[in-house]
GROMACS .gro file of C-alpha atoms in nm:
model
  450
    1MET     CA    1   1.396  -1.046   2.614
    2PRO     CA    2   1.417  -1.062   2.231
    3LYS     CA    3   1.410  -0.729   2.052
    4ARG     CA    4   1.109  -0.629   1.846
    5GLN     CA    5   1.162  -0.719   1.482
    6LEU     CA    6   1.120  -0.460   1.210
    7LYS     CA    7   0.891  -0.536   0.914
    8LEU     CA    8   0.974  -0.411   0.565
    9THR     CA    9   0.777  -0.348   0.248
   10ALA     CA   10   0.932  -0.258  -0.087
   11PHE     CA   11   0.703  -0.015  -0.266
   12CYS     CA   12   0.705  -0.073  -0.641
   13HIS     CA   13   0.554   0.171  -0.889
   14PRO     CA   14   0.644   0.323  -1.225
   15PRO     CA   15   0.949   0.535  -1.136
   16GLY     CA   16   0.922   0.911  -1.151
   17HIS     CA   17   1.299   0.960  -1.188
   18TRP     CA   18   1.347   0.733  -1.487
   19ARG     CA   19   1.632   0.946  -1.630
   20MET     CA   20   1.872   0.878  -1.341
   21PRO     CA   21   2.190   0.690  -1.441
   22GLY     CA   22   2.124   0.316  -1.426
   23ALA     CA   23   1.745   0.354  -1.393
   24LYS     CA   24   1.543   0.078  -1.560
   25PRO     CA   25   1.168   0.068  -1.638
   26THR     CA   26   0.923  -0.122  -1.419
   27ASP     CA   27   0.604   0.014  -1.572
   28MET     CA   28   0.567  -0.241  -1.853
   29ASP     CA   29   0.878  -0.461  -1.822
   30PHE     CA   30   0.794  -0.789  -1.650
   31GLU     CA   31   1.156  -0.905  -1.632
   32GLU     CA   32   1.250  -0.592  -1.437
   33CYS     CA   33   0.963  -0.659  -1.196
   34VAL     CA   34   1.092  -1.013  -1.149
   35TYR     CA   35   1.437  -0.879  -1.073
   36LEU     CA   36   1.303  -0.635  -0.812
   37ALA     CA   37   1.105  -0.912  -0.645
   38GLN     CA   38   1.417  -1.127  -0.628
   39VAL     CA   39   1.623  -0.840  -0.481
   40ALA     CA   40   1.355  -0.782  -0.215
   41GLU     CA   41   1.338  -1.153  -0.136
   42ARG     CA   42   1.717  -1.171  -0.110
   43GLY     CA   43   1.694  -0.893   0.149
   44LYS     CA   44   1.420  -1.088   0.335
   45PHE     CA   45   1.162  -0.813   0.286
   46ASP     CA   46   0.816  -0.907   0.406
   47MET     CA   47   0.634  -0.772   0.103
   48LEU     CA   48   0.656  -0.622  -0.242
   49PHE     CA   49   0.370  -0.375  -0.280
   50PHE     CA   50   0.228  -0.248  -0.609
   51GLN     CA   51   0.032   0.076  -0.599
   52ASP     CA   52  -0.233   0.123  -0.867
   53SER     CA   53  -0.460   0.374  -1.035
   54ALA     CA   54  -0.726   0.315  -1.298
   55ALA     CA   55  -0.666   0.638  -1.488
   56VAL     CA   56  -0.387   0.813  -1.677
   57ALA     CA   57  -0.198   1.071  -1.471
   58PRO     CA   58  -0.410   1.383  -1.416
   59ALA     CA   59  -0.144   1.598  -1.582
   60PHE     CA   60  -0.324   1.523  -1.907
   61TYR     CA   61  -0.631   1.711  -1.791
   62LEU     CA   62  -0.451   2.023  -1.670
   63SER     CA   63  -0.434   2.156  -2.024
   64GLY     CA   64  -0.777   2.053  -2.141
   65GLY     CA   65  -0.660   1.727  -2.292
   66ASN     CA   66  -0.330   1.848  -2.435
   67ALA     CA   67  -0.123   1.529  -2.435
   68GLU     CA   68   0.201   1.730  -2.449
   69THR     CA   69   0.144   1.818  -2.081
   70LEU     CA   70   0.174   1.448  -2.009
   71ALA     CA   71   0.499   1.403  -2.202
   72GLU     CA   72   0.730   1.371  -1.900
   73ALA     CA   73   0.488   1.181  -1.671
   74ALA     CA   74   0.653   0.842  -1.624
   75ARG     CA   75   0.362   0.705  -1.422
   76CYS     CA   76   0.104   0.721  -1.701
   77VAL     CA   77   0.126   0.349  -1.792
   78ARG     CA   78   0.160   0.041  -1.575
   79LEU     CA   79   0.091  -0.332  -1.571
   80GLU     CA   80  -0.237  -0.435  -1.408
   81PRO     CA   81  -0.111  -0.544  -1.064
   82LEU     CA   82  -0.327  -0.847  -0.982
   83THR     CA   83  -0.222  -1.016  -1.305
   84LEU     CA   84   0.136  -0.921  -1.219
   85LEU     CA   85   0.112  -1.070  -0.867
   86ALA     CA   86  -0.002  -1.405  -1.005
   87ALA     CA   87   0.297  -1.412  -1.240
   88LEU     CA   88   0.545  -1.309  -0.966
   89ALA     CA   89   0.412  -1.580  -0.735
   90ALA     CA   90   0.565  -1.837  -0.969
   91VAL     CA   91   0.916  -1.688  -0.950
   92THR     CA   92   0.934  -1.617  -0.574
   93LYS     CA   93   0.909  -1.841  -0.271
   94HIS     CA   94   0.882  -1.633   0.048
   95LEU     CA   95   0.807  -1.274  -0.048
   96GLY     CA   96   0.459  -1.138   0.023
   97LEU     CA   97   0.285  -0.998  -0.285
   98VAL     CA   98   0.048  -0.708  -0.226
   99ALA     CA   99  -0.150  -0.493  -0.470
  100THR     CA  100  -0.397  -0.209  -0.456
  101ALA     CA  101  -0.757  -0.270  -0.563
  102THR     CA  102  -1.008   0.008  -0.508
  103THR     CA  103  -1.345  -0.048  -0.344
  104THR     CA  104  -1.483   0.254  -0.531
  105TYR     CA  105  -1.459   0.113  -0.884
  106ASN     CA  106  -1.462  -0.264  -0.834
  107ASP     CA  107  -1.703  -0.542  -0.739
  108PRO     CA  108  -1.663  -0.747  -0.417
  109PHE     CA  109  -1.713  -1.089  -0.574
  110ASN     CA  110  -1.441  -1.036  -0.834
  111ILE     CA  111  -1.196  -0.895  -0.578
  112ALA     CA  112  -1.262  -1.184  -0.337
  113ARG     CA  113  -1.212  -1.437  -0.615
  114LYS     CA  114  -0.894  -1.283  -0.756
  115PHE     CA  115  -0.710  -1.241  -0.425
  116ALA     CA  116  -0.817  -1.586  -0.306
  117THR     CA  117  -0.677  -1.730  -0.629
  118ILE     CA  118  -0.345  -1.545  -0.589
  119ASP     CA  119  -0.325  -1.667  -0.229
  120HIS     CA  120  -0.359  -2.025  -0.354
  121ILE     CA  121  -0.107  -1.978  -0.636
  122SER     CA  122   0.148  -1.824  -0.397
  123LYS     CA  123   0.071  -2.071  -0.112
  124GLY     CA  124  -0.037  -1.798   0.128
  125ARG     CA  125   0.157  -1.487   0.028
  126ALA     CA  126  -0.113  -1.257  -0.115
  127GLY     CA  127  -0.226  -0.921   0.019
  128TRP     CA  128  -0.497  -0.672  -0.080
  129ASN     CA  129  -0.435  -0.301  -0.030
  130LEU     CA  130  -0.792  -0.183   0.025
  131VAL     CA  131  -0.832   0.176  -0.087
  132THR     CA  132  -1.106   0.422  -0.169
  133SER     CA  133  -0.989   0.587  -0.489
  134GLN     CA  134  -0.805   0.919  -0.452
  135ASN     CA  135  -0.783   0.986  -0.824
  136VAL     CA  136  -1.092   1.182  -0.930
  137ASP     CA  137  -1.015   1.099  -1.296
  138GLU     CA  138  -1.103   0.734  -1.241
  139ALA     CA  139  -1.476   0.808  -1.221
  140GLN     CA  140  -1.514   0.875  -1.593
  141ASN     CA  141  -1.356   0.540  -1.675
  142PHE     CA  142  -1.634   0.363  -1.487
  143SER     CA  143  -1.947   0.525  -1.627
  144GLN     CA  144  -1.959   0.797  -1.360
  145ASP     CA  145  -1.979   1.172  -1.423
  146LYS     CA  146  -1.801   1.266  -1.101
  147HIS     CA  147  -1.596   1.111  -0.822
  148MET     CA  148  -1.792   0.966  -0.532
  149ASP     CA  149  -1.799   1.180  -0.216
  150HIS     CA  150  -1.526   1.105   0.040
  151ALA     CA  151  -1.765   0.998   0.320
  152LEU     CA  152  -1.969   0.779   0.087
  153ARG     CA  153  -1.652   0.615  -0.047
  154TYR     CA  154  -1.561   0.502   0.305
  155GLU     CA  155  -1.914   0.386   0.379
  156ARG     CA  156  -1.903   0.175   0.064
  157ALA     CA  157  -1.556   0.045   0.158
  158GLN     CA  158  -1.680  -0.084   0.495
  159GLU     CA  159  -1.954  -0.287   0.329
  160PHE     CA  160  -1.720  -0.397   0.049
  161TYR     CA  161  -1.480  -0.544   0.307
  162ASP     CA  162  -1.765  -0.726   0.482
  163VAL     CA  163  -1.875  -0.887   0.156
  164VAL     CA  164  -1.524  -0.989   0.052
  165THR     CA  165  -1.435  -1.147   0.386
  166GLY     CA  166  -1.778  -1.313   0.401
  167LEU     CA  167  -1.707  -1.471   0.064
  168TRP     CA  168  -1.362  -1.585   0.181
  169ASP     CA  169  -1.547  -1.773   0.456
  170SER     CA  170  -1.776  -1.950   0.206
  171TRP     CA  171  -1.584  -2.274   0.251
  172GLU     CA  172  -1.442  -2.401   0.576
  173ASP     CA  173  -1.074  -2.490   0.560
  174ASP     CA  174  -1.137  -2.865   0.524
  175ALA     CA  175  -1.454  -2.848   0.314
  176ILE     CA  176  -1.290  -2.982  -0.005
  177ILE     CA  177  -1.243  -3.353   0.071
  178ARG     CA  178  -1.216  -3.523  -0.274
  179ASP     CA  179  -1.308  -3.866  -0.131
  180HIS     CA  180  -1.251  -4.125  -0.407
  181LYS     CA  181  -1.427  -4.405  -0.218
  182THR     CA  182  -1.754  -4.224  -0.156
  183GLY     CA  183  -1.742  -3.996  -0.458
  184ARG     CA  184  -1.794  -3.689  -0.240
  185TYR     CA  185  -1.591  -3.392  -0.361
  186ILE     CA  186  -1.705  -3.157  -0.084
  187GLU     CA  187  -1.839  -3.181   0.268
  188ALA     CA  188  -2.171  -3.002   0.213
  189SER     CA  189  -2.215  -2.905   0.580
  190LYS     CA  190  -1.898  -2.695   0.552
  191LEU     CA  191  -2.025  -2.480   0.266
  192HIS     CA  192  -2.189  -2.147   0.357
  193VAL     CA  193  -2.396  -1.910   0.144
  194LEU     CA  194  -2.343  -1.543   0.229
  195ASN     CA  195  -2.677  -1.394   0.115
  196HIS     CA  196  -2.557  -1.039   0.175
  197LYS     CA  197  -2.809  -0.759   0.114
  198GLY     CA  198  -2.686  -0.412   0.202
  199LYS     CA  199  -2.704  -0.050   0.094
  200HIS     CA  200  -2.436  -0.083  -0.174
  201PHE     CA  201  -2.421  -0.453  -0.258
  202SER     CA  202  -2.638  -0.759  -0.294
  203VAL     CA  203  -2.424  -1.074  -0.315
  204ARG     CA  204  -2.550  -1.427  -0.269
  205GLY     CA  205  -2.232  -1.634  -0.288
  206PRO     CA  206  -2.074  -1.873  -0.217
  207LEU     CA  207  -1.733  -1.796  -0.366
  208ASN     CA  208  -1.623  -2.047  -0.631
  209VAL     CA  209  -1.267  -2.061  -0.492
  210ALA     CA  210  -1.176  -2.270  -0.186
  211ARG     CA  211  -1.084  -2.083   0.133
  212PRO     CA  212  -0.749  -1.899   0.102
  213PRO     CA  213  -0.444  -2.059   0.271
  214GLN     CA  214  -0.411  -1.760   0.507
  215GLY     CA  215  -0.779  -1.768   0.598
  216TYR     CA  216  -0.793  -1.416   0.461
  217PRO     CA  217  -0.518  -1.276   0.241
  218ILE     CA  218  -0.349  -0.986   0.421
  219VAL     CA  219  -0.565  -0.672   0.410
  220ALA     CA  220  -0.370  -0.346   0.399
  221GLN     CA  221  -0.516   0.002   0.425
  222ALA     CA  222  -0.360   0.336   0.340
  223GLY     CA  223  -0.607   0.606   0.448
  224SER     CA  224  -0.498   0.852   0.717
  225SER     CA  225  -0.812   1.067   0.745
  226ASP     CA  226  -1.040   0.997   1.039
  227PRO     CA  227  -1.264   0.762   0.835
  228GLY     CA  228  -0.948   0.596   0.700
  229ARG     CA  229  -0.813   0.535   1.049
  230GLU     CA  230  -1.146   0.390   1.159
  231LEU     CA  231  -1.155   0.158   0.859
  232ALA     CA  232  -0.799   0.047   0.936
  233ALA     CA  233  -0.876  -0.022   1.302
  234ARG     CA  234  -1.170  -0.239   1.201
  235THR     CA  235  -1.034  -0.419   0.896
  236ALA     CA  236  -0.661  -0.388   0.837
  237ASP     CA  237  -0.373  -0.625   0.906
  238VAL     CA  238  -0.123  -0.369   0.772
  239VAL     CA  239  -0.142   0.010   0.754
  240PHE     CA  240   0.061   0.198   0.494
  241THR     CA  241   0.079   0.559   0.606
  242ALA     CA  242   0.267   0.884   0.548
  243GLN     CA  243   0.408   1.046   0.863
  244VAL     CA  244   0.693   1.295   0.839
  245SER     CA  245   0.808   1.333   1.201
  246LEU     CA  246   0.854   1.109   1.504
  247ASP     CA  247   0.588   1.296   1.702
  248GLU     CA  248   0.331   1.272   1.422
  249ALA     CA  249   0.408   0.903   1.372
  250GLN     CA  250   0.372   0.828   1.743
  251ALA     CA  251   0.037   1.008   1.756
  252PHE     CA  252  -0.091   0.819   1.449
  253TYR     CA  253   0.035   0.486   1.586
  254ALA     CA  254  -0.135   0.538   1.923
  255ASP     CA  255  -0.456   0.663   1.763
  256VAL     CA  256  -0.506   0.371   1.523
  257LYS     CA  257  -0.411   0.105   1.778
  258GLY     CA  258  -0.629   0.279   2.037
  259ARG     CA  259  -0.937   0.233   1.816
  260MET     CA  260  -0.899  -0.143   1.779
  261ALA     CA  261  -1.047  -0.259   2.110
  262ARG     CA  262  -1.397  -0.152   2.012
  263TYR     CA  263  -1.381  -0.401   1.726
  264GLY     CA  264  -1.262  -0.682   1.953
  265ARG     CA  265  -0.909  -0.667   1.814
  266SER     CA  266  -0.570  -0.670   1.983
  267THR     CA  267  -0.308  -0.407   1.904
  268ASP     CA  268  -0.090  -0.699   1.788
  269ASP     CA  269  -0.340  -0.766   1.508
  270ILE     CA  270  -0.213  -0.473   1.302
  271VAL     CA  271   0.127  -0.372   1.164
  272ILE     CA  272   0.181   0.001   1.101
  273MET     CA  273   0.438   0.081   0.831
  274PRO     CA  274   0.505   0.449   0.747
  275GLY     CA  275   0.664   0.525   0.412
  276ILE     CA  276   1.020   0.653   0.365
  277ARG     CA  277   1.129   0.807   0.035
  278TYR     CA  278   1.501   0.740   0.061
  279VAL     CA  279   1.820   0.847  -0.116
  280LEU     CA  280   2.131   0.660  -0.003
  281GLY     CA  281   2.498   0.741  -0.056
  282ALA     CA  282   2.833   0.625   0.076
  283THR     CA  283   2.862   0.976   0.220
  284GLU     CA  284   2.613   1.249   0.309
  285SER     CA  285   2.737   1.463   0.020
  286GLU     CA  286   2.697   1.182  -0.233
  287ALA     CA  287   2.338   1.122  -0.122
  288GLN     CA  288   2.261   1.495  -0.130
  289GLU     CA  289   2.401   1.522  -0.482
  290ARG     CA  290   2.169   1.245  -0.602
  291TYR     CA  291   1.873   1.410  -0.430
  292GLU     CA  292   1.943   1.750  -0.587
  293MET     CA  293   1.977   1.586  -0.929
  294MET     CA  294   1.629   1.434  -0.895
  295LEU     CA  295   1.472   1.756  -0.768
  296SER     CA  296   1.607   1.942  -1.070
  297GLU     CA  297   1.470   1.691  -1.321
  298ALA     CA  298   1.103   1.785  -1.315
  299SER     CA  299   0.967   2.080  -1.511
  300ASP     CA  300   0.737   2.324  -1.335
  301ASP     CA  301   0.439   2.189  -1.529
  302GLY     CA  302   0.522   1.833  -1.435
  303ALA     CA  303   0.572   1.920  -1.070
  304LEU     CA  304   0.249   2.120  -1.053
  305ALA     CA  305   0.057   1.826  -1.194
  306SER     CA  306   0.143   1.616  -0.889
  307VAL     CA  307  -0.009   1.867  -0.645
  308GLN     CA  308  -0.304   1.989  -0.854
  309ARG     CA  309  -0.520   1.688  -0.764
  310LEU     CA  310  -0.498   1.792  -0.398
  311CYS     CA  311  -0.608   2.150  -0.460
  312GLY     CA  312  -0.982   2.093  -0.475
  313ASN     CA  313  -1.140   2.296  -0.757
  314LEU     CA  314  -0.872   2.565  -0.740
  315ASP     CA  315  -0.629   2.585  -1.036
  316ILE     CA  316  -0.286   2.633  -0.881
  317ARG     CA  317  -0.149   2.770  -1.210
  318ASP     CA  318  -0.349   3.090  -1.156
  319PHE     CA  319  -0.111   3.193  -0.876
  320PRO     CA  320   0.253   3.314  -0.891
  321LEU     CA  321   0.488   3.015  -0.884
  322ASP     CA  322   0.728   3.191  -0.648
  323GLY     CA  323   0.451   3.308  -0.418
  324PRO     CA  324   0.302   3.123  -0.119
  325LEU     CA  325   0.048   2.843  -0.142
  326PRO     CA  326  -0.300   2.999  -0.125
  327ASP     CA  327  -0.574   2.870   0.103
  328LEU     CA  328  -0.713   2.557  -0.060
  329PRO     CA  329  -1.076   2.442  -0.073
  330PRO     CA  330  -1.143   2.091   0.065
  331SER     CA  331  -1.027   1.808  -0.158
  332ASN     CA  332  -1.249   1.516  -0.257
  333ALA     CA  333  -0.936   1.317  -0.346
  334ALA     CA  334  -0.715   1.252  -0.040
  335LYS     CA  335  -0.804   1.470   0.258
  336ALA     CA  336  -0.517   1.359   0.484
  337ARG     CA  337  -0.265   1.396   0.201
  338GLN     CA  338  -0.394   1.748   0.125
  339LYS     CA  339  -0.347   1.847   0.490
  340MET     CA  340   0.006   1.706   0.484
  341MET     CA  341   0.090   1.914   0.177
  342ILE     CA  342  -0.050   2.233   0.330
  343ASP     CA  343   0.132   2.172   0.659
  344LEU     CA  344   0.462   2.123   0.473
  345ALA     CA  345   0.418   2.448   0.280
  346ARG     CA  346   0.330   2.649   0.591
  347ARG     CA  347   0.592   2.489   0.818
  348GLU     CA  348   0.883   2.551   0.582
  349ASN     CA  349   0.747   2.868   0.417
  350LEU     CA  350   0.771   2.711   0.070
  351SER     CA  351   0.669   2.880  -0.253
  352ILE     CA  352   0.434   2.696  -0.487
  353ARG     CA  353   0.732   2.605  -0.707
  354GLU     CA  354   0.935   2.471  -0.413
  355LEU     CA  355   0.637   2.282  -0.272
  356ALA     CA  356   0.557   2.122  -0.607
  357ARG     CA  357   0.912   1.994  -0.655
  358ARG     CA  358   0.941   1.869  -0.299
  359PHE     CA  359   0.600   1.703  -0.302
  360THR     CA  360   0.658   1.547  -0.644
  361PHE     CA  361   0.965   1.375  -0.505
  362SER     CA  362   0.829   1.279  -0.163
  363LEU     CA  363   0.482   1.160  -0.271
  364GLY     CA  364   0.381   1.307   0.064
  365HIS     CA  365   0.614   1.080   0.263
  366LEU     CA  366   0.910   1.136   0.491
  367VAL     CA  367   1.223   1.201   0.283
  368TYR     CA  368   1.555   1.060   0.404
  369VAL     CA  369   1.881   1.164   0.233
  370GLY     CA  370   2.206   1.027   0.375
  371THR     CA  371   2.404   0.718   0.471
  372ALA     CA  372   2.287   0.366   0.553
  373MET     CA  373   2.405   0.396   0.915
  374ARG     CA  374   2.202   0.708   0.982
  375LEU     CA  375   1.892   0.562   0.816
  376ALA     CA  376   1.921   0.254   1.040
  377ASP     CA  377   1.947   0.489   1.341
  378MET     CA  378   1.620   0.657   1.245
  379MET     CA  379   1.438   0.330   1.175
  380GLU     CA  380   1.548   0.184   1.508
  381GLU     CA  381   1.434   0.496   1.693
  382TRP     CA  382   1.088   0.488   1.538
  383LEU     CA  383   1.055   0.115   1.612
  384THR     CA  384   1.158   0.144   1.977
  385GLN     CA  385   0.959   0.464   2.039
  386ASP     CA  386   0.623   0.316   1.924
  387ALA     CA  387   0.606   0.521   1.606
  388ALA     CA  388   0.617   0.222   1.366
  389ASP     CA  389   0.621  -0.157   1.346
  390GLY     CA  390   0.811  -0.138   1.020
  391PHE     CA  391   0.853   0.074   0.710
  392THR     CA  392   0.746   0.098   0.349
  393MET     CA  393   1.055   0.180   0.147
  394LEU     CA  394   0.980   0.401  -0.155
  395SER     CA  395   1.261   0.389  -0.409
  396PRO     CA  396   1.282   0.699  -0.632
  397TYR     CA  397   1.387   0.480  -0.925
  398PHE     CA  398   1.489   0.119  -0.986
  399PRO     CA  399   1.686  -0.094  -0.932
  400GLN     CA  400   1.988   0.078  -0.772
  401PRO     CA  401   1.824   0.230  -0.459
  402LEU     CA  402   1.667  -0.102  -0.359
  403GLU     CA  403   1.994  -0.285  -0.427
  404LEU     CA  404   2.179  -0.033  -0.209
  405PHE     CA  405   1.926  -0.074   0.070
  406VAL     CA  406   1.964  -0.453   0.068
  407GLU     CA  407   2.344  -0.432   0.052
  408THR     CA  408   2.397  -0.159   0.315
  409VAL     CA  409   2.095  -0.098   0.539
  410ILE     CA  410   1.977  -0.457   0.591
  411PRO     CA  411   2.314  -0.574   0.734
  412GLU     CA  412   2.311  -0.279   0.976
  413LEU     CA  413   1.958  -0.361   1.094
  414ARG     CA  414   2.063  -0.722   1.148
  415ARG     CA  415   2.371  -0.614   1.340
  416ARG     CA  416   2.137  -0.434   1.579
  417GLY     CA  417   1.923  -0.746   1.616
  418ILE     CA  418   1.603  -0.586   1.483
  419PHE     CA  419   1.565  -0.760   1.147
  420ARG     CA  420   1.542  -1.125   1.046
  421THR     CA  421   1.817  -1.335   0.894
  422GLU     CA  422   1.565  -1.591   0.765
  423TYR     CA  423   1.190  -1.592   0.705
  424GLU     CA  424   0.997  -1.718   1.006
  425GLY     CA  425   0.721  -1.900   0.819
  426THR     CA  426   0.581  -1.991   0.481
  427THR     CA  427   0.291  -1.746   0.463
  428LEU     CA  428   0.285  -1.367   0.469
  429ARG     CA  429   0.078  -1.374   0.789
  430GLU     CA  430   0.336  -1.588   0.962
  431ASN     CA  431   0.623  -1.363   0.857
  432LEU     CA  432   0.437  -1.053   0.974
  433GLY     CA  433   0.360  -1.220   1.307
  434LEU     CA  434  -0.016  -1.201   1.247
  435ARG     CA  435  -0.266  -1.466   1.347
  436PHE     CA  436  -0.447  -1.694   1.102
  437ARG     CA  437  -0.801  -1.568   1.034
  438THR     CA  438  -1.038  -1.837   1.161
  439ASN     CA  439  -1.349  -1.904   0.953
  440ARG     CA  440  -1.643  -1.725   1.116
  441TYR     CA  441  -1.867  -2.031   1.092
  442VAL     CA  442  -1.613  -2.249   1.270
  443GLY     CA  443  -1.600  -1.985   1.542
  444ILE     CA  444  -1.979  -1.996   1.578
  445LYS     CA  445  -1.974  -2.376   1.598
  446GLN     CA  446  -1.706  -2.364   1.867
  447ALA     CA  447  -1.901  -2.105   2.061
  448VAL     CA  448  -2.216  -2.317   2.073
  449GLY     CA  449  -2.025  -2.642   2.127
  450ALA     CA  450  -2.131  -2.796   1.795
   0.00000   0.00000   0.00000
């Protein structure tokens, strides 16, 4: 029986450790983004994933608007990712191209139109990372006084997804006929008007883009709270998650896949890909040296900024840096990520200073420091023990870590027979082993025998 095949995502974001030797910018440099995409495609990665935020790093607000607090924050500027995906589609051939677009501060029609367009440009390689914004600072950039409540954000996200996918079904796959003899450009019976009227949105449709090549572009979801897991079970093709131990990952994997049946979905309809923040070296000591160098880079103010957003309305600077993390009020940003941070501090008895530096580096994900062989061991164990279908690889800077992964880890995964040597298909769905999304109206016609 063939072995299960690992899926891989390269996570691309403005690098926090931009001072490392050989580090190059990816925040505003398109040529560097092209290079990373080509490295990932050479390694036969499934996807290149761009995280996004519609606000400057919250470090700026920790000092009442003192921009000096922001001075070392490398993630304060970035290219708008949907525009970037369209450009990268022209210089890649197989690599999936995925970007975050929030349901909290966007409109369904525009999101449906943009991702459908990118799917056409890339010939079926687009993906939408559906998120409810974590960054409370985004609200004031969209005419809101405060960030929307967590529960309401997920309620809105459910309806947002329904509208977007309904718009993607506006046209059946063969509705655009362009018949020169009859002069008929479309087959009118294969055009469908959505006429959605809900609590959050009223959208008539139809979409003015033909149906995407994948049926639906890949939908990814990154929430790990209970509402996030429910949204993933109902909507997601891919789940990006942060699990820091095998036991936790197995429990998350079983929980999300166990929710899918009530939505008429198979467990094979979703790919779960925990994140790994990795530091590779030819030896354990070389990897550890690189890791320690990166931990020492951040100032206390810069490190504190990364955890402050998860502290509710409590100002972490009011407590001794070398003392324990105090009890935190509930966060309206990322509830699961806040719990993960608290658990880490309690489990390892970390001071606020130690926690801030560790969390700044990890971004809340599992941290691996060591050799390629040992990383492949861990990845194989998680795959075979139903803790993951693949992984999201988070490079601490670019391009060297990703180059090292492709040069050292990929060959080891192939040697074990758990990673591809060539792409299986032409679309991202095909390469992920996910089914084509049939148009809902075709399904209804088939059901009634029309």
